[in-house]
Amino acid sequence: MTGGLSNVLVANRGEIARRVFATCRRMGLGTVAVYSDADAAAPHVGEADAAVRLPGNTPAETYLRGELIVEAALSAGADAIHPGYGFLSENAEFARAVQAAGLVWIGPPIEAIEQMGSKVASKKMMDAAGVPVLAELDPAEVTEAHLPVLIKASAGGGGRGMRVVRELADLEPQIAAARREAESAFGDPTVFCERYLETGRHIEVQVMADTHGTIWSVGERECSIQRRHQKVVEEAPSPLVERVDGMRERLFEAARLAAGAIGYTGAGTVEFLADEQGDFFFLEMNTRLQVEHPVTECTTGLDLVRLQLEVAAGGALPAEPPAMRGHSIEVRLYAEDPAHDWQPQSGTVHRIDIPSVTTEFDLLDRAGVRLDTGVVDGSVVGVHYDPMLAKVISYAETRTEAARLLASALQRARIHGLVTNRDLLVRVLRHPAFLAGDTDTAFFETHGLDSLAEPLAWESDEALSLVAAALADAADKRAAARVGGGLPSGWRNLPSQSQRKSYESRTSGVHEVGYRFTRDGATIDGHEGVELVELSPERVVLNVPGERGPVRRVFTVARYGDLVCVDSPLGPVSARRLPRFSDPADQVATGSLLAPMPGSVIRLGAEVGSRVDAGQPILWLEAMKMEHTIAAPASGVLSALNVTVGQQVDIGAVLAVVDPDDAVNENQEQ
C-alpha cells in the first residue's frame, strides 16, 4: 500500500537514486531525479521519468540546497521526497521544508532526526533509555589520559570528519580539518570526541517501525572491515553474533529500546561497537537507509525501500519480521588506490562488466550476485563526490559459499579505465582470517595492507598478459591496414629481428615484449614454449608450458588510447603503451610534487624560498569530499609553488618543487 503516493523525487544521485527508482518502478510509481551539472549525463538522470537541474557542481551548490530540491519536486509534480543517504538525508530542516511544502517525507519524524542528528545528545538519550554507550568527550577537555581519541562529525557519518588522534599536539589541527570536512559534506562543522578502541567489531541492527506502534529489529549486520572509518565489507548475519550465545537477542532489544525512545518510524540503523565477548556500546543511530541495506534484504527477503514507501503512506507492518536466512556479503567497489594511501581516482569508466551478476537493485532468493551501481560504461567519475563505483553483493546458503561466489565474481569482472580496490576486496574475501570470521576494525593493520593490496596477477602472469596485449595490438593494426592486411604484423620471408613493444604497469614498471610472427605462429622472446593458438584484436589464446604439459590460457584485450586492459583467470592487468620515442617536454624536474588526483587547493602550508623538512605539508587538496595532504618528498628549499588557494588542478599537475638538500650540495660541489 502506498496511499496517495504516485510520484517520488529522490534527493540524491548515483547508485542510491537508481536503487530507489528501481523499487518505485516495481510499484508503479513515477520518478523524478535532480542533478548537478557534473551529473548531467549520469545514469540516474536518464532513468527517471523527469529530471530537474541543480545549477553548479559541488554538493554545497546542488545536493545540499534543500530549497532547490523542494522547488524541483513541486515543479515536476512529485508528491513525495526520498532523501537516500548522505547529503540531506539526516537534515531535520530539510525534512521540515518538505512537509511544509505539502510533500510526503519518506523518512522518520522530524523530532527523531533532531534527537539523533546530534551524536552528543543522542548518546545521552540512549544512556537514559538503558542502551549501553561510550562516553562523549568535549574536545576542549581532552587530556593526555584520554588518548587515543576519535574525532567525529556530529551531523553525519560515512567517515567524513573522522580523525584518530594519538598525540595531544595533533588534536587542534585534526579538529580543524575534521570541521572543514564535516562542513563540506553535511553543511554542519560540529565535531566531538570519544575514546577510541583500537580494535572492535562494528555491529549494527536494521530497524523498521510503522506509525501503529510496531517496531522491528529486522536483522544485524557486521561492518568491521573499514578504511579511514568507512565501511568496505559488510555482511549479514554477523559471524560474531552467530557464535556468542544470547548476543542477538540483547542487540535486538537494545535497538528496539533506541527506536522506541524517540518514537521512530521508517527505516533506521542502530550502530554498536562490540568486543569479542559480545559486550557492545551504542555508537549512533542513522535515521535513514544505509549503504549496506542489500545484505539485510537478501537475508530476509524484504525490499526495505518498499517498506519505507509503505510506512510513509501510513501502512502497517506485520507483527513480526521474517526470519533471517542464508548469508549475504557486500563489498564497496571504489575508484581508489589502496596501495597508495587510498588515493581516490577520477576519470572515465570505460567499461564495468561483472559477468556473474544475476540481478541489479533487486532481491536474491537463491545463490547469486547482485549489482547496485551508479555508473555504466562511459561514465565519468569526477572530483566532487564520493568515488564509490558500485556495491557488489552475494547471497548463498553459507558464509563460505557467499565469500567464494563474491570473490570469483570480482576477479572475473572487467573494470577498465580507473584504478580500483577490486584486487584488495578479492584478497580480503579469500583471506583465512576473514573466512574464519575474525574481522575487526583493525583488519588491514593486523594482516598488512601492503600484501592485501597486491595485484591479483603475479608478476609472471602480468608479463604473459602483456604478451597477449602486444600480439592483440599487432592484430588490431593488421586488421586496420589498407594493404597486406592478411599478413601478420612485421612478417618477413626471411628471419628478422623481433618486433618490440613497451608497456608501463602501475605496479611493476616497464615491460618490453619482443615477438616475431612465423609461418607456424609466433615466437615470443623470453617465453620459450609459449604457443600462439588463436589471435584477434580482442582475444588471444596461448598454450603455456606447465609442469605436466601445456595449459591453454585465454586473454581478452581492450584498448582505450594508450591504455590496454587484459582480463583472464590469471587476474586483471592494465598498462600504458609507451611511445617508441619520448618527448623531452614531458620530463619532470626532480623534487616536483604532482597532484595525485584532480581537486581543489584549500590551504597552503609553506612559502616559496622557505626551508621544508621531509614529510612537511606543503598544501592540502580537497577531492571527493576528503582532504589530502601533499607533503615534501625530501628536506630542502621550496623553489616553486604553482598554485593558489581555491585553484582547481588536474591529476599529474606540478603543484610545487622542492630542491632537495642533496641536489643543492651536488650543484655547489660542481
XYZ file of C-alpha atoms in Angstrom:
670
model
C 0.000 0.000 0.000
C 1.291 3.472 -0.875
C -1.810 5.511 -0.173
C -1.797 8.724 -2.186
C 1.813 8.432 -3.298
C 2.203 8.493 -7.056
C 5.428 10.317 -7.937
C 8.663 10.213 -5.908
C 11.632 12.574 -6.168
C 14.940 11.202 -4.916
C 17.028 13.977 -3.391
C 20.260 12.213 -4.214
C 22.417 10.881 -7.024
C 24.170 7.825 -8.374
C 23.632 4.351 -7.021
C 21.090 5.151 -4.296
C 18.917 7.198 -6.671
C 18.855 4.261 -9.121
C 18.100 1.879 -6.241
C 15.031 3.833 -5.119
C 13.857 4.301 -8.701
C 14.003 0.512 -9.229
C 11.540 -0.130 -6.398
C 9.328 2.758 -7.496
C 9.071 1.239 -10.974
C 8.172 -2.153 -9.480
C 5.387 -0.427 -7.525
C 4.100 1.588 -10.489
C 5.221 4.938 -9.059
C 6.586 7.842 -11.103
C 10.164 9.052 -10.521
C 11.916 12.424 -10.518
C 15.683 12.957 -10.475
C 17.721 16.000 -9.558
C 21.207 16.514 -10.925
C 24.190 18.815 -10.762
C 25.977 19.992 -13.895
C 28.648 17.378 -13.249
C 25.933 14.680 -13.210
C 24.044 15.820 -16.310
C 24.917 12.602 -18.170
C 24.695 10.303 -15.134
C 22.592 7.114 -15.418
C 20.153 8.110 -12.672
C 19.154 11.195 -14.670
C 18.263 9.271 -17.818
C 16.346 6.587 -15.917
C 13.903 8.948 -14.182
C 10.581 9.981 -15.685
C 11.578 13.608 -15.145
C 14.788 15.352 -14.109
C 15.456 18.824 -12.728
C 18.819 20.584 -12.935
C 20.507 21.975 -9.814
C 22.955 24.577 -11.189
C 26.541 24.031 -10.073
C 28.861 21.133 -9.346
C 29.771 20.902 -5.681
C 27.425 19.434 -3.050
C 27.118 22.855 -1.409
C 25.842 24.311 -4.685
C 23.498 21.439 -5.528
C 22.530 18.389 -3.458
C 22.809 20.289 -0.165
C 20.427 23.044 -1.358
C 17.194 21.894 0.231
C 15.140 24.801 -1.095
C 16.124 23.981 -4.692
C 15.171 20.330 -4.222
C 11.734 21.199 -2.819
C 11.184 23.564 -5.764
C 12.221 20.776 -8.136
C 9.684 18.392 -6.593
C 6.874 20.906 -6.912
C 7.731 21.872 -10.481
C 7.978 18.223 -11.611
C 4.714 17.186 -9.923
C 6.243 14.918 -7.291
C 4.193 14.271 -4.163
C 6.959 12.714 -2.042
C 10.699 13.029 -1.480
C 13.057 10.166 -0.647
C 16.403 11.507 0.643
C 18.579 8.422 0.008
C 21.657 8.536 2.233
C 24.280 11.220 2.771
C 23.657 14.828 1.739
C 20.362 15.967 3.374
C 19.095 12.549 4.464
C 19.543 13.341 8.170
C 18.815 17.063 7.996
C 15.770 17.968 10.081
C 15.360 21.396 8.474
C 15.129 19.795 5.054
C 12.526 17.295 6.274
C 10.568 20.190 7.778
C 10.696 22.121 4.486
C 9.484 19.049 2.579
C 6.456 18.677 4.821
C 5.781 22.418 4.857
C 5.525 22.283 1.057
C 2.768 19.666 1.350
C 5.029 16.800 0.234
C 5.377 13.389 1.889
C 8.699 12.912 3.662
C 9.889 9.338 3.192
C 11.790 9.207 6.431
C 11.386 9.287 10.199
C 9.672 12.009 12.252
C 11.486 15.336 12.309
C 11.862 15.080 16.088
C 13.667 11.749 15.737
C 16.077 13.221 13.198
C 16.797 16.140 15.527
C 17.336 13.904 18.540
C 19.670 11.529 16.687
C 21.202 14.222 14.479
C 23.447 15.318 17.305
C 25.735 12.426 18.158
C 26.382 14.123 21.506
C 22.719 14.485 22.514
C 21.782 11.061 21.134
C 24.279 9.274 23.375
C 22.852 10.950 26.435
C 19.331 9.951 25.394
C 20.340 6.352 24.721
C 22.102 6.171 28.069
C 18.885 7.294 29.758
C 16.913 4.680 27.799
C 19.137 1.883 29.092
C 21.259 1.394 25.958
C 24.996 0.927 26.735
C 27.107 3.859 25.453
C 30.697 5.104 25.134
C 31.135 8.428 26.940
C 31.335 11.551 24.763
C 34.285 13.914 25.316
C 34.350 17.686 24.859
C 37.299 18.422 22.509
C 38.313 21.315 24.776
C 38.665 18.959 27.744
C 40.655 16.130 26.131
C 43.892 15.392 28.038
C 46.796 13.000 27.586
C 44.953 10.480 29.744
C 42.090 10.268 27.235
C 44.286 9.346 24.262
C 43.764 7.883 21.776
C 40.511 9.637 20.876
C 38.316 9.626 17.812
C 37.030 12.917 16.398
C 33.598 12.528 14.781
C 31.241 14.810 12.891
C 28.066 15.325 14.880
C 25.843 15.739 11.809
C 26.858 12.826 9.607
C 28.680 9.578 9.010
C 30.476 7.718 6.246
C 33.866 8.537 7.744
C 33.559 12.237 6.842
C 35.160 14.379 9.523
C 36.619 11.386 11.370
C 40.166 11.529 12.713
C 42.100 9.339 15.182
C 44.369 11.373 17.465
C 47.161 9.693 19.428
C 49.278 12.775 20.268
C 47.855 15.762 22.117
C 49.773 18.156 19.848
C 47.803 16.823 16.871
C 44.397 17.440 18.428
C 43.775 21.048 17.374
C 44.874 20.750 13.709
C 42.941 17.491 13.342
C 39.807 19.054 14.842
C 40.124 21.940 12.376
C 40.469 19.526 9.452
C 37.531 17.434 10.694
C 35.366 20.546 10.936
C 36.205 21.538 7.357
C 35.316 18.058 6.065
C 32.074 17.990 8.068
C 31.077 21.417 6.762
C 31.791 20.337 3.180
C 29.919 17.026 3.437
C 26.983 17.906 5.712
C 26.817 21.685 5.983
C 27.496 21.441 9.752
C 31.035 21.760 11.206
C 30.179 20.457 14.702
C 32.510 17.683 15.916
C 33.047 15.808 19.177
C 35.455 13.243 20.601
C 35.118 9.827 22.170
C 37.511 7.193 23.470
C 38.979 5.264 20.544
C 39.050 1.494 20.766
C 41.925 0.255 18.590
C 40.114 -2.967 17.789
C 36.485 -3.939 17.959
C 33.598 -5.269 15.946
C 31.225 -2.878 14.212
C 27.770 -4.413 14.582
C 24.557 -2.680 13.537
C 20.875 -3.537 13.694
C 18.389 -2.646 10.979
C 15.151 -1.358 12.483
C 11.834 -0.712 10.781
C 8.887 0.888 12.558
C 5.415 1.969 11.481
C 3.043 4.624 12.780
C 0.902 1.992 14.511
C 3.372 1.060 17.244
C 5.175 -1.889 15.651
C 8.986 -1.810 15.871
C 11.030 -4.464 14.100
C 14.635 -5.391 14.693
C 14.975 -6.828 11.199
C 18.463 -8.294 11.486
C 22.049 -7.437 12.314
C 24.959 -6.655 10.021
C 28.686 -6.692 10.662
C 30.715 -3.918 9.041
C 34.046 -4.277 10.841
C 36.397 -4.155 7.833
C 36.871 -0.444 7.292
C 39.339 2.015 5.858
C 39.508 5.523 7.249
C 36.371 4.680 9.254
C 34.426 3.978 6.088
C 32.970 0.515 5.626
C 34.479 -1.662 2.898
C 32.942 -5.099 3.536
C 29.531 -5.673 5.129
C 27.698 -8.894 5.839
C 24.613 -10.406 7.403
C 24.375 -12.143 9.744
C 27.408 -11.206 11.861
C 29.855 -14.077 12.450
C 30.492 -12.722 15.963
C 26.794 -12.631 16.832
C 26.367 -16.119 15.405
C 28.856 -17.572 17.869
C 28.057 -15.619 21.073
C 25.056 -17.086 22.864
C 22.279 -14.603 23.503
C 24.013 -11.655 21.818
C 21.449 -11.304 19.031
C 18.567 -11.082 21.494
C 20.396 -8.407 23.526
C 21.280 -6.434 20.385
C 17.741 -6.550 19.057
C 16.300 -5.464 22.392
C 18.755 -2.531 22.613
C 17.854 -1.470 19.068
C 14.125 -1.590 19.844
C 14.714 0.428 23.009
C 16.628 3.025 20.974
C 13.895 3.311 18.334
C 11.100 3.364 20.893
C 12.792 6.081 22.972
C 12.476 8.574 20.120
C 9.154 7.466 18.628
C 10.888 6.283 15.497
C 9.114 5.327 12.266
C 10.512 4.128 8.947
C 13.897 2.525 8.271
C 16.864 3.228 10.525
C 20.043 1.646 11.797
C 21.354 1.456 15.349
C 25.145 1.068 15.324
C 27.197 -0.561 18.085
C 30.865 -1.263 18.784
C 31.305 -4.741 20.257
C 34.149 -6.745 21.751
C 34.922 -10.424 21.218
C 32.986 -11.390 24.363
C 29.764 -9.932 22.949
C 29.583 -6.752 25.038
C 28.569 -3.749 22.952
C 28.241 0.049 23.129
C 25.916 2.408 21.238
C 27.745 4.492 18.624
C 24.968 6.287 16.778
C 21.617 5.882 15.106
C 21.398 6.611 11.389
C 17.913 7.911 10.663
C 17.928 6.782 7.052
C 18.581 3.841 4.775
C 22.139 2.518 4.960
C 24.532 1.876 2.071
C 24.732 -1.757 3.175
C 20.969 -2.408 3.303
C 21.115 -5.016 0.462
C 22.646 -7.683 2.714
C 19.635 -7.392 5.017
C 17.301 -7.543 2.042
C 18.974 -10.710 0.753
C 18.849 -12.466 4.133
C 15.223 -11.524 4.911
C 13.524 -11.297 1.519
C 12.344 -7.765 2.354
C 12.510 -4.782 -0.005
C 13.414 -2.111 2.536
C 12.730 0.759 0.143
C 9.242 -0.619 -0.493
C 8.675 -0.764 3.270
C 9.862 2.847 3.593
C 7.325 3.937 0.995
C 4.513 1.921 2.576
C 5.215 3.195 6.100
C 5.398 6.790 4.825
C 1.946 6.274 3.289
C 0.559 5.068 6.640
C 0.788 1.335 6.087
C 1.112 -1.137 8.950
C 3.841 -3.735 9.389
C 3.030 -7.337 10.313
C 3.562 -8.139 13.989
C 6.906 -9.874 13.426
C 9.625 -9.567 10.764
C 10.583 -12.608 8.678
C 13.323 -14.891 9.977
C 16.841 -14.479 8.632
C 18.032 -16.984 6.056
C 21.389 -17.830 4.486
C 24.285 -15.368 4.303
C 24.962 -12.224 2.284
C 28.175 -10.218 1.805
C 28.515 -6.782 0.221
C 31.691 -5.024 -0.888
C 32.034 -1.412 -1.903
C 33.916 -1.084 -5.187
C 35.759 2.232 -5.061
C 37.777 4.163 -7.616
C 40.794 4.410 -5.347
C 44.311 3.069 -4.943
C 44.692 1.217 -1.613
C 48.428 0.693 -2.199
C 48.983 4.458 -2.314
C 47.212 5.758 0.771
C 43.756 5.019 -0.665
C 44.100 7.871 -3.146
C 40.751 8.480 -4.886
C 40.749 8.272 -8.654
C 38.798 10.212 -11.252
C 38.260 9.869 -14.962
C 36.263 7.745 -17.378
C 34.953 4.284 -16.562
C 35.464 2.778 -19.997
C 33.881 -0.498 -19.021
C 32.257 -2.076 -15.977
C 31.041 -5.608 -16.552
C 30.605 -8.310 -13.927
C 29.601 -11.446 -15.850
C 28.367 -13.313 -12.767
C 25.658 -10.755 -11.882
C 22.195 -12.307 -11.697
C 20.190 -9.196 -10.749
C 20.529 -5.446 -10.264
C 18.826 -3.453 -7.482
C 16.631 -6.438 -6.618
C 16.308 -9.270 -4.114
C 18.153 -12.579 -4.347
C 16.259 -15.691 -3.290
C 18.914 -18.197 -4.396
C 22.705 -18.245 -4.629
C 23.807 -15.403 -6.869
C 25.327 -11.936 -7.231
C 23.522 -8.591 -7.140
C 24.908 -5.325 -8.507
C 23.880 -1.854 -7.319
C 25.869 0.730 -9.258
C 25.713 4.387 -10.158
C 27.960 4.110 -13.221
C 27.825 2.433 -16.620
C 30.275 2.124 -19.497
C 31.466 5.636 -20.352
C 30.509 7.243 -17.017
C 32.887 9.893 -15.707
C 33.929 9.834 -12.050
C 34.538 13.427 -11.015
C 36.157 15.068 -8.019
C 33.048 16.447 -6.338
C 31.516 13.255 -4.926
C 32.371 10.003 -3.205
C 34.347 7.680 -5.547
C 32.229 4.571 -4.927
C 31.519 2.898 -8.261
C 29.262 0.076 -7.140
C 28.132 -2.288 -4.442
C 28.563 -5.941 -5.342
C 26.516 -8.316 -3.180
C 26.455 -12.090 -2.968
C 23.905 -14.389 -1.369
C 24.276 -18.103 -0.589
C 23.234 -20.668 1.985
C 26.568 -20.465 3.845
C 29.044 -17.698 4.577
C 31.907 -19.584 2.924
C 29.948 -20.024 -0.291
C 28.882 -16.360 -0.291
C 32.517 -15.271 0.093
C 33.738 -17.628 -2.620
C 30.987 -16.544 -5.014
C 31.659 -12.853 -4.487
C 35.447 -13.196 -4.809
C 35.065 -15.097 -8.076
C 32.642 -12.515 -9.490
C 35.026 -9.675 -8.670
C 38.085 -11.430 -10.087
C 36.271 -12.100 -13.375
C 34.889 -8.576 -13.619
C 36.068 -6.338 -16.444
C 36.636 -2.902 -14.919
C 38.535 -0.644 -17.302
C 39.717 2.937 -17.055
C 40.342 3.599 -13.375
C 42.385 2.087 -10.588
C 40.021 0.421 -8.110
C 40.144 -1.516 -4.850
C 38.922 -4.694 -6.613
C 42.113 -6.726 -6.034
C 42.093 -5.816 -2.335
C 38.461 -6.909 -1.997
C 39.185 -10.298 -3.566
C 42.172 -10.867 -1.286
C 40.106 -9.936 1.784
C 37.295 -12.314 0.825
C 39.782 -15.163 0.379
C 41.871 -14.404 3.474
C 41.891 -17.190 6.094
C 41.089 -14.715 8.890
C 38.051 -13.398 7.037
C 36.827 -16.896 6.250
C 37.220 -17.763 9.936
C 35.071 -14.750 10.899
C 37.984 -12.931 12.582
C 37.102 -9.468 11.310
C 37.666 -6.421 13.482
C 38.181 -2.734 12.722
C 41.979 -3.213 12.658
C 41.837 -5.899 9.938
C 44.075 -4.018 7.487
C 46.637 -3.163 10.152
C 46.648 -6.713 11.525
C 47.014 -8.528 8.219
C 49.077 -5.978 6.312
C 47.580 -3.574 3.838
C 50.631 -3.947 1.597
C 50.027 -7.647 0.999
C 46.237 -7.300 0.812
C 46.581 -4.559 -1.823
C 48.906 -6.575 -4.067
C 47.666 -7.236 -7.611
C 45.819 -10.494 -8.193
C 48.051 -11.247 -11.179
C 51.545 -12.367 -10.177
C 54.394 -10.596 -11.997
C 54.954 -13.586 -14.308
C 51.239 -13.693 -15.118
C 51.263 -9.943 -15.746
C 54.160 -10.412 -18.181
C 52.213 -13.118 -20.023
C 49.136 -10.854 -20.153
C 51.221 -8.101 -21.731
C 52.495 -10.583 -24.319
C 48.831 -11.113 -25.204
C 48.378 -7.323 -25.321
C 51.284 -6.914 -27.755
C 50.054 -9.694 -30.035
C 46.470 -8.355 -29.993
C 47.776 -4.871 -30.749
C 49.611 -6.258 -33.775
C 46.426 -7.998 -34.928
C 44.485 -4.769 -34.492
C 46.937 -2.863 -36.654
C 46.827 -5.520 -39.387
C 43.025 -5.517 -39.331
C 43.069 -1.752 -39.918
C 45.770 -1.866 -42.611
C 44.736 -0.918 -46.121
C 47.455 -3.011 -47.771
C 48.528 -6.530 -46.784
C 46.006 -6.773 -44.002
C 46.071 -10.550 -44.196
C 49.764 -10.726 -43.390
C 50.966 -10.854 -39.776
C 52.418 -7.592 -38.490
C 56.165 -7.406 -39.128
C 56.167 -10.630 -41.155
C 59.256 -11.298 -43.280
C 60.027 -14.072 -45.722
C 63.455 -14.406 -44.082
C 64.409 -14.435 -40.373
C 64.478 -10.952 -38.888
C 64.794 -9.173 -35.552
C 61.912 -9.279 -33.123
C 59.382 -6.508 -33.095
C 59.247 -4.735 -29.752
C 56.537 -3.021 -27.775
C 56.875 -1.406 -24.344
C 54.222 -1.165 -21.646
C 54.299 0.562 -18.272
C 52.458 -1.175 -15.466
C 51.325 0.816 -12.445
C 52.576 -1.944 -10.143
C 55.718 -3.388 -11.719
C 57.183 -0.769 -14.043
C 58.174 -1.118 -17.683
C 57.766 -4.388 -19.613
C 59.334 -4.921 -23.017
C 57.721 -7.519 -25.244
C 59.650 -8.918 -28.196
C 57.944 -11.182 -30.723
C 58.236 -12.466 -34.283
C 55.472 -13.899 -36.404
C 56.440 -17.052 -38.268
C 54.780 -19.496 -40.601
C 53.881 -21.589 -37.545
C 52.506 -18.801 -35.373
C 54.719 -16.580 -33.228
C 57.969 -16.680 -31.264
C 57.993 -14.636 -28.071
C 61.281 -13.530 -26.525
C 61.796 -14.844 -23.005
C 58.766 -17.122 -23.155
C 60.141 -20.377 -24.501
C 57.494 -22.918 -25.332
C 54.577 -20.482 -25.412
C 52.479 -21.214 -28.490
C 50.017 -18.905 -30.197
C 46.753 -20.793 -30.737
C 44.313 -18.045 -31.689
C 44.700 -14.335 -32.385
C 42.335 -11.434 -32.950
C 42.390 -7.780 -31.831
C 40.219 -8.643 -28.796
C 41.121 -12.250 -27.974
C 44.389 -14.137 -27.642
C 44.694 -17.850 -26.848
C 48.093 -19.205 -25.802
C 49.373 -22.626 -24.872
C 51.631 -22.086 -21.862
C 54.112 -24.719 -20.633
C 53.154 -26.321 -17.324
C 54.735 -28.869 -15.023
C 52.671 -31.689 -16.558
C 52.205 -30.305 -20.035
C 50.868 -27.211 -21.820
C 47.920 -25.280 -20.372
C 45.622 -23.246 -22.596
C 45.071 -19.656 -21.453
C 42.513 -17.234 -22.874
C 43.061 -13.469 -22.675
C 40.584 -10.741 -23.651
C 42.166 -7.437 -24.628
C 40.655 -3.949 -24.787
C 42.367 -0.701 -25.801
C 41.437 2.889 -24.940
C 44.030 5.203 -26.453
C 47.353 4.177 -24.916
C 45.616 2.235 -22.110
C 45.428 -1.524 -22.585
C 43.348 -3.780 -20.309
C 43.860 -7.537 -20.315
C 41.462 -9.844 -18.483
C 41.980 -13.535 -17.818
C 41.526 -16.033 -14.970
C 45.136 -15.194 -14.002
C 43.956 -11.757 -12.887
C 43.238 -8.357 -14.437
C 46.140 -6.346 -15.877
C 46.207 -2.716 -17.004
C 49.171 -0.906 -18.542
C 50.056 2.073 -20.694
C 51.526 1.503 -24.139
C 54.702 3.575 -24.256
C 55.637 5.569 -27.358
C 58.764 4.496 -29.227
C 60.385 7.895 -28.594
C 59.901 10.095 -25.523
C 59.236 13.827 -25.670
C 61.787 15.894 -23.680
C 58.953 18.282 -22.800
C 57.370 15.506 -20.738
C 60.306 15.336 -18.309
C 59.521 16.483 -14.759
C 62.068 18.224 -12.551
C 63.474 16.373 -9.538
C 61.566 17.243 -6.368
C 58.323 18.062 -8.168
C 55.122 17.470 -6.227
C 52.475 16.187 -8.622
C 48.740 16.244 -7.995
C 47.767 12.619 -7.176
C 44.170 13.330 -8.191
C 42.119 16.244 -9.542
C 40.955 18.532 -6.778
C 40.770 21.987 -5.296
C 43.596 23.637 -3.332
C 42.129 24.569 0.039
C 45.201 25.570 2.025
C 48.936 26.309 1.683
C 51.484 25.274 4.287
C 54.721 26.918 3.113
C 56.064 29.828 1.057
C 58.472 29.912 -1.865
C 62.043 30.158 -0.626
C 61.333 28.577 2.757
C 63.116 25.505 4.081
C 60.956 22.410 4.442
C 61.537 19.034 6.049
C 60.738 15.669 4.503
C 57.079 14.891 5.178
C 56.163 18.503 5.949
C 52.766 19.502 4.481
C 53.146 21.915 1.564
C 49.475 22.180 0.632
C 46.109 20.478 1.035
C 43.768 19.314 -1.721
C 40.077 18.607 -1.352
C 38.800 15.863 -3.625
C 35.710 13.677 -3.327
C 34.716 15.287 -0.006
C 38.018 14.345 1.667
C 41.170 16.325 2.468
C 44.503 15.097 1.107
C 47.863 16.350 2.341
C 50.624 16.983 -0.211
C 53.930 16.748 1.662
C 57.563 17.477 0.827
C 59.273 14.372 -0.610
C 62.615 15.382 0.935
C 64.204 18.098 3.041
C 65.260 21.159 1.075
C 64.077 24.522 -0.217
C 60.644 25.163 -1.719
C 61.719 26.701 -5.018
C 58.321 26.863 -6.723
C 54.671 26.933 -5.705
C 52.461 26.866 -8.777
C 49.013 27.045 -7.177
C 46.844 29.334 -5.064
C 44.009 28.647 -2.630
C 40.795 27.843 -4.471
C 42.534 26.739 -7.662
C 41.325 23.567 -9.408
C 44.126 21.236 -10.512
C 44.235 18.183 -12.766
C 45.887 14.879 -11.945
C 49.618 14.986 -12.648
C 49.848 18.797 -12.455
C 53.105 20.091 -10.953
C 51.939 21.764 -7.744
C 55.290 22.702 -6.267
C 59.004 21.944 -6.480
C 61.329 21.195 -3.571
C 65.047 21.430 -4.308
C 66.365 18.611 -2.112
C 69.435 19.220 0.020
C 71.499 16.547 -1.726
C 70.827 18.151 -5.130
C 71.830 21.572 -3.766
C 75.061 20.115 -2.364
C 75.912 18.440 -5.671
C 75.463 21.726 -7.544
C 77.713 23.544 -5.074
C 80.439 20.919 -5.451
C 80.378 21.317 -9.221
